[in-house]
Amino acid sequence: MRIDAHHHVWQLARGDYGWLTPDLVPLYRDYDLAELRPLLAAAGIEGTILVQAAPTEAETAFMLDIAGQADLVRGVVGWIDFDATDAVAGIEKVAAHQLLVGLRPMVQDIADDDWLLRPALAAQCDAMARHRLVFDALALPRHLSRLVQVVDRHPGLQFVLDHFAKPHLATGEIAAWKDDVQRLAARPNIVCKLSGLVTEAAANWQIGDLSEAVDHVLEVFGPQRMLFGSDWPVVNLAGGYARWFAASEALLARLSPDEKAAIYGGNAARIYLSSRGRHTSGK
């Protein structure tokens, strides 16, 4: 089964997407699964992981409700307030939802670059590990040295690096990012999403603008630790779903059929759906 391991849906009237402003054309409108389905069908994708886009528990409930009504959505990566005094209890509560497969603190938007290193985060990470929840890391290049330490401290917790940590593809200044990603990849309990790259590249991006970063991640993580994600509808800012999917196929063209199958679904099923979520058989 092919799985899109990273997409969103939203309804503006819900009012908790603080980053989503009218100047972000064409994103400033509602997006739902009905609009996504034909794009998935064209790419031969049969299941998805729905990922949070707002730092509220209300949005997580909203996504779980959508997933409960749509077999297409195999799992949800939600959000809880990791800074709350009762954060561990919050994790215990939301973990009761079988379709919740992970949690994603929006690290890129947190003012304190050392937030990942807070001692209090350890209890939350331990709770996630107990419930087999994945820690999706929405990080930027400057956070990678901190993320390495967290991954080391919690060997029993599965981490996913979203969007390659958004390397600076538009400027080409990725040397330091490459070094940090290589260090991170040496840890066995983290994998990397092939997603979100085109919005980090120049506006007139070509496949060659993405290849150095993709080749590097393939080298250090390997195809068994990379997951395809569309980042729809954010990808509409930089060419749309079909163009990004075609680019990903070109970037991975040299891989074997088994390696491609792993990136386009097998790895997502293993990482997110081995003990939680909706089984890939559709049950």
Coordinates of N, CA and C in Angstrom, one line a residue, residues 85-219:
T85 N 1.2 21.7 33.1 CA 1.7 20.9 34.3 C 1.1 19.5 34.3
D86 N 0.0 19.3 33.6 CA -0.6 17.9 33.5 C -0.4 17.3 32.1
A87 N 0.7 17.6 31.5 CA 1.0 17.2 30.2 C 1.0 15.7 30.0
V88 N 1.6 15.0 31.0 CA 1.6 13.5 31.0 C 0.2 13.0 31.0
A89 N -0.7 13.5 31.9 CA -2.1 13.1 31.9 C -2.7 13.4 30.6
G90 N -2.4 14.5 29.9 CA -2.9 14.8 28.6 C -2.6 13.8 27.6
I91 N -1.3 13.3 27.7 CA -0.9 12.2 26.7 C -1.6 11.0 27.0
E92 N -1.8 10.6 28.3 CA -2.5 9.4 28.6 C -3.9 9.4 28.1
K93 N -4.5 10.6 28.2 CA -5.9 10.7 27.8 C -6.1 10.6 26.3
V94 N -5.2 11.3 25.5 CA -5.4 11.3 24.0 C -4.9 10.0 23.5
A95 N -4.0 9.3 24.2 CA -3.5 8.0 23.7 C -4.6 6.9 23.7
A96 N -5.7 7.2 24.4 CA -6.9 6.3 24.4 C -7.5 6.1 23.0
H97 N -7.2 7.1 22.1 CA -7.7 7.1 20.7 C -6.8 6.2 19.9
Q98 N -7.3 5.1 19.4 CA -6.4 4.2 18.7 C -5.9 4.8 17.4
L99 N -6.6 5.7 16.8 CA -6.2 6.3 15.6 C -5.1 7.4 15.7
L100 N -4.9 7.8 17.0 CA -3.7 8.7 17.2 C -2.5 7.9 17.2
V101 N -1.6 8.3 16.3 CA -0.3 7.5 16.1 C 0.9 8.3 16.5
G102 N 0.8 9.6 16.7 CA 1.9 10.4 17.1 C 1.5 11.8 17.6
L103 N 2.5 12.5 18.1 CA 2.3 13.9 18.6 C 3.4 14.8 18.0
R104 N 3.0 16.0 17.8 CA 4.0 16.9 17.1 C 4.0 18.3 17.8
P105 N 4.9 18.5 18.7 CA 5.1 19.9 19.2 C 5.6 20.7 18.0
M106 N 5.2 22.0 17.9 CA 5.6 22.8 16.8 C 6.9 23.5 17.1
V107 N 8.0 22.7 17.2 CA 9.3 23.3 17.7 C 9.7 24.5 16.9
Q108 N 9.4 24.5 15.6 CA 9.9 25.6 14.8 C 9.3 27.0 15.2
D109 N 8.2 26.9 15.9 CA 7.5 28.1 16.3 C 7.7 28.5 17.7
I110 N 8.5 27.7 18.5 CA 8.7 28.0 19.9 C 9.9 28.9 20.0
A111 N 9.8 30.0 20.7 CA 10.8 31.0 20.8 C 12.1 30.6 21.4
D112 N 12.0 29.7 22.4 CA 13.2 29.1 23.0 C 13.8 28.0 22.2
D113 N 15.0 28.3 21.6 CA 15.7 27.3 20.8 C 16.1 26.0 21.6
D114 N 16.2 26.2 22.9 CA 16.6 25.1 23.8 C 15.4 24.4 24.4
W115 N 14.2 24.6 23.9 CA 13.0 24.0 24.4 C 13.1 22.5 24.5
L116 N 13.7 21.9 23.4 CA 13.8 20.4 23.4 C 14.6 19.9 24.5
L117 N 15.5 20.7 25.1 CA 16.4 20.2 26.2 C 15.8 20.4 27.6
R118 N 14.6 20.9 27.7 CA 14.0 21.1 29.0 C 13.9 19.8 29.8
P119 N 14.3 19.7 31.0 CA 14.2 18.5 31.8 C 12.8 18.0 31.9
A120 N 11.8 18.9 31.9 CA 10.4 18.5 32.1 C 10.0 17.7 30.9
L121 N 10.6 17.8 29.7 CA 10.1 17.1 28.5 C 10.4 15.6 28.6
A122 N 11.3 15.2 29.5 CA 11.6 13.8 29.6 C 10.3 12.9 30.0
A123 N 9.5 13.4 30.9 CA 8.4 12.6 31.4 C 7.4 12.5 30.2
Q124 N 7.2 13.6 29.4 CA 6.3 13.5 28.3 C 6.8 12.5 27.2
C125 N 8.1 12.5 27.0 CA 8.7 11.5 26.0 C 8.5 10.1 26.5
D126 N 8.7 9.9 27.8 CA 8.5 8.6 28.4 C 7.1 8.1 28.2
A127 N 6.1 9.0 28.5 CA 4.7 8.6 28.3 C 4.4 8.3 26.9
M128 N 5.0 9.0 25.9 CA 4.7 8.7 24.5 C 5.3 7.3 24.2
A129 N 6.5 7.0 24.7 CA 7.1 5.7 24.4 C 6.2 4.6 25.0
R130 N 5.7 4.8 26.2 CA 4.8 3.8 26.8 C 3.6 3.4 25.9
H131 N 3.1 4.4 25.2 CA 1.9 4.3 24.4 C 2.2 4.1 22.9
R132 N 3.5 3.9 22.6 CA 3.9 3.7 21.2 C 3.5 4.8 20.3
L133 N 3.6 6.0 20.8 CA 3.3 7.2 20.0 C 4.6 7.7 19.4
V134 N 4.5 8.2 18.2 CA 5.7 8.7 17.5 C 5.8 10.2 17.8
F135 N 7.1 10.6 17.9 CA 7.4 12.0 18.2 C 7.8 12.6 16.8
D136 N 6.8 13.4 16.2 CA 7.1 14.1 14.9 C 7.8 15.4 15.3
A137 N 9.0 15.6 14.7 CA 9.8 16.8 15.1 C 9.7 17.8 13.9
L138 N 9.0 18.8 14.2 CA 8.9 19.9 13.2 C 9.9 20.9 13.6
A139 N 11.1 20.6 13.1 CA 12.3 21.4 13.6 C 12.9 22.1 12.4
L140 N 13.8 23.1 12.7 CA 14.6 23.8 11.7 C 16.1 23.4 11.9
P141 N 16.9 23.7 10.9 CA 18.3 23.3 11.0 C 19.0 23.7 12.3
R142 N 18.6 24.8 12.9 CA 19.3 25.2 14.1 C 18.9 24.4 15.3
H143 N 17.8 23.6 15.2 CA 17.4 22.7 16.3 C 18.0 21.3 16.3
L144 N 18.7 21.0 15.2 CA 19.2 19.6 15.1 C 20.2 19.2 16.1
S145 N 21.0 20.0 16.6 CA 22.0 19.7 17.6 C 21.3 19.4 18.9
R146 N 20.2 20.0 19.2 CA 19.4 19.7 20.4 C 18.6 18.5 20.2
L147 N 18.0 18.3 19.0 CA 17.3 17.1 18.7 C 18.1 15.8 18.9
V148 N 19.3 15.8 18.5 CA 20.2 14.7 18.7 C 20.3 14.3 20.1
Q149 N 20.3 15.2 21.0 CA 20.4 14.9 22.5 C 19.1 14.3 23.0
V150 N 18.0 14.8 22.5 CA 16.7 14.2 22.9 C 16.6 12.8 22.4
V151 N 16.9 12.6 21.2 CA 16.8 11.2 20.6 C 17.7 10.3 21.4
D152 N 18.9 10.7 21.8 CA 19.8 9.9 22.6 C 19.2 9.6 23.9
R153 N 18.5 10.5 24.5 CA 18.0 10.3 25.9 C 16.8 9.4 25.9
H154 N 16.2 9.2 24.8 CA 15.0 8.4 24.7 C 15.1 7.3 23.6
P155 N 15.9 6.3 23.8 CA 16.1 5.3 22.8 C 14.9 4.4 22.5
G156 N 13.9 4.4 23.4 CA 12.7 3.6 23.2 C 11.6 4.4 22.6
L157 N 11.9 5.7 22.2 CA 10.8 6.5 21.5 C 11.2 6.6 20.1
Q158 N 10.2 6.4 19.2 CA 10.4 6.6 17.8 C 10.2 8.1 17.4
F159 N 11.2 8.6 16.7 CA 11.2 10.0 16.2 C 11.1 10.0 14.7
V160 N 10.4 11.1 14.2 CA 10.3 11.3 12.8 C 10.7 12.8 12.5
L161 N 11.7 13.0 11.7 CA 12.1 14.3 11.3 C 11.3 14.8 10.1
D162 N 10.5 15.8 10.4 CA 9.6 16.3 9.3 C 10.4 17.2 8.4
H163 N 10.1 17.1 7.1 CA 10.6 18.0 6.0 C 12.1 18.2 6.0
F164 N 12.8 17.1 6.4 CA 14.3 17.2 6.4 C 14.8 18.3 7.3
A165 N 14.0 18.8 8.2 CA 14.3 19.9 9.1 C 14.5 21.2 8.2
K166 N 13.8 21.3 7.1 CA 13.7 22.5 6.3 C 15.1 23.1 6.0
P167 N 15.9 22.4 5.2 CA 17.2 22.9 4.9 C 17.1 24.2 4.0
H168 N 18.1 25.0 4.0 CA 18.0 26.3 3.3 C 18.3 26.1 1.8
L169 N 17.4 25.5 1.1 CA 17.6 25.1 -0.3 C 17.6 26.4 -1.2
A170 N 16.9 27.4 -0.8 CA 16.8 28.6 -1.7 C 18.2 29.3 -1.8
T171 N 19.0 29.2 -0.7 CA 20.3 29.8 -0.7 C 21.4 28.9 -1.0
G172 N 21.1 27.6 -0.9 CA 22.1 26.6 -1.1 C 23.1 26.4 0.1
E173 N 22.8 27.1 1.2 CA 23.7 27.0 2.4 C 23.2 25.8 3.2
I174 N 23.7 24.6 2.9 CA 23.2 23.4 3.6 C 24.4 22.6 4.1
A175 N 25.6 23.1 4.1 CA 26.7 22.3 4.6 C 26.6 21.9 6.1
A176 N 26.3 22.9 6.9 CA 26.1 22.6 8.3 C 24.9 21.7 8.5
W177 N 23.8 21.9 7.8 CA 22.7 21.0 7.9 C 23.1 19.6 7.5
K178 N 23.9 19.4 6.5 CA 24.3 18.0 6.1 C 25.1 17.4 7.3
D179 N 25.9 18.1 7.9 CA 26.7 17.5 9.0 C 25.8 17.1 10.2
D180 N 24.8 18.0 10.5 CA 23.9 17.7 11.6 C 23.0 16.5 11.3
V181 N 22.5 16.5 10.1 CA 21.6 15.4 9.7 C 22.4 14.0 9.7
Q182 N 23.6 14.1 9.3 CA 24.4 12.8 9.4 C 24.6 12.4 10.8
R183 N 24.8 13.3 11.7 CA 24.9 12.9 13.2 C 23.6 12.3 13.6
L184 N 22.5 13.0 13.2 CA 21.2 12.5 13.7 C 20.9 11.1 13.1
A185 N 21.2 10.9 11.9 CA 20.9 9.6 11.2 C 21.7 8.4 11.8
A186 N 22.7 8.7 12.6 CA 23.5 7.6 13.3 C 22.7 7.0 14.4
R187 N 21.6 7.7 14.8 CA 20.7 7.2 15.9 C 19.6 6.3 15.2
P188 N 19.4 5.1 15.7 CA 18.5 4.2 15.0 C 17.0 4.5 15.2
N189 N 16.7 5.3 16.2 CA 15.3 5.5 16.6 C 14.7 6.8 15.9
I190 N 15.3 7.2 14.8 CA 14.7 8.3 14.1 C 14.7 8.0 12.6
V191 N 13.7 8.5 11.9 CA 13.6 8.4 10.5 C 13.3 9.8 9.9
C192 N 13.2 9.9 8.6 CA 13.1 11.2 8.0 C 12.0 11.3 6.9
K193 N 11.2 12.3 6.9 CA 10.2 12.5 5.9 C 10.7 13.2 4.7
L194 N 10.5 12.6 3.6 CA 10.7 13.2 2.3 C 9.5 14.1 2.0
S195 N 9.5 15.3 2.5 CA 8.4 16.2 2.4 C 8.8 17.6 2.6
G196 N 8.0 18.6 2.2 CA 8.2 20.0 2.6 C 9.5 20.6 1.9
L197 N 10.1 20.0 0.9 CA 11.3 20.5 0.4 C 11.0 21.7 -0.6
V198 N 9.9 21.5 -1.4 CA 9.7 22.5 -2.5 C 9.4 23.9 -1.9
T199 N 8.8 23.9 -0.8 CA 8.5 25.2 -0.2 C 9.8 25.9 0.5
E200 N 10.9 25.1 0.6 CA 12.1 25.7 1.0 C 13.1 26.0 -0.1
A201 N 12.7 25.6 -1.3 CA 13.5 25.9 -2.5 C 13.1 27.2 -3.1
A202 N 13.9 27.7 -4.1 CA 13.6 28.9 -4.8 C 12.2 28.8 -5.5
A203 N 11.6 29.9 -5.8 CA 10.2 29.9 -6.3 C 10.1 29.2 -7.7
N204 N 11.2 29.2 -8.4 CA 11.2 28.6 -9.8 C 12.0 27.3 -9.7
W205 N 11.8 26.5 -8.6 CA 12.7 25.3 -8.3 C 12.6 24.3 -9.5
Q206 N 13.7 23.6 -9.6 CA 13.8 22.5 -10.5 C 14.3 21.3 -9.7
I207 N 14.2 20.1 -10.3 CA 14.6 18.9 -9.5 C 16.0 19.0 -9.0
G208 N 16.9 19.5 -9.8 CA 18.3 19.6 -9.4 C 18.5 20.5 -8.2
D209 N 17.5 21.3 -7.9 CA 17.7 22.2 -6.6 C 17.4 21.3 -5.4
L210 N 16.8 20.2 -5.6 CA 16.4 19.3 -4.4 C 17.4 18.1 -4.3
S211 N 18.1 17.8 -5.3 CA 18.8 16.5 -5.4 C 19.9 16.4 -4.4
E212 N 20.7 17.4 -4.1 CA 21.8 17.3 -3.1 C 21.3 16.9 -1.8
A213 N 20.2 17.6 -1.3 CA 19.6 17.3 0.0 C 19.1 15.8 0.0
V214 N 18.3 15.5 -1.0 CA 17.7 14.1 -1.0 C 18.8 13.1 -1.1
D215 N 19.8 13.3 -2.0 CA 20.9 12.3 -2.1 C 21.6 12.1 -0.7
H216 N 21.8 13.2 0.0 CA 22.4 13.1 1.3 C 21.6 12.3 2.3
V217 N 20.3 12.6 2.4 CA 19.5 11.9 3.3 C 19.4 10.4 2.9
L218 N 19.3 10.1 1.7 CA 19.4 8.7 1.2 C 20.6 8.0 1.7
E219 N 21.7 8.7 1.6 CA 23.0 8.2 1.9 C 23.1 7.9 3.4

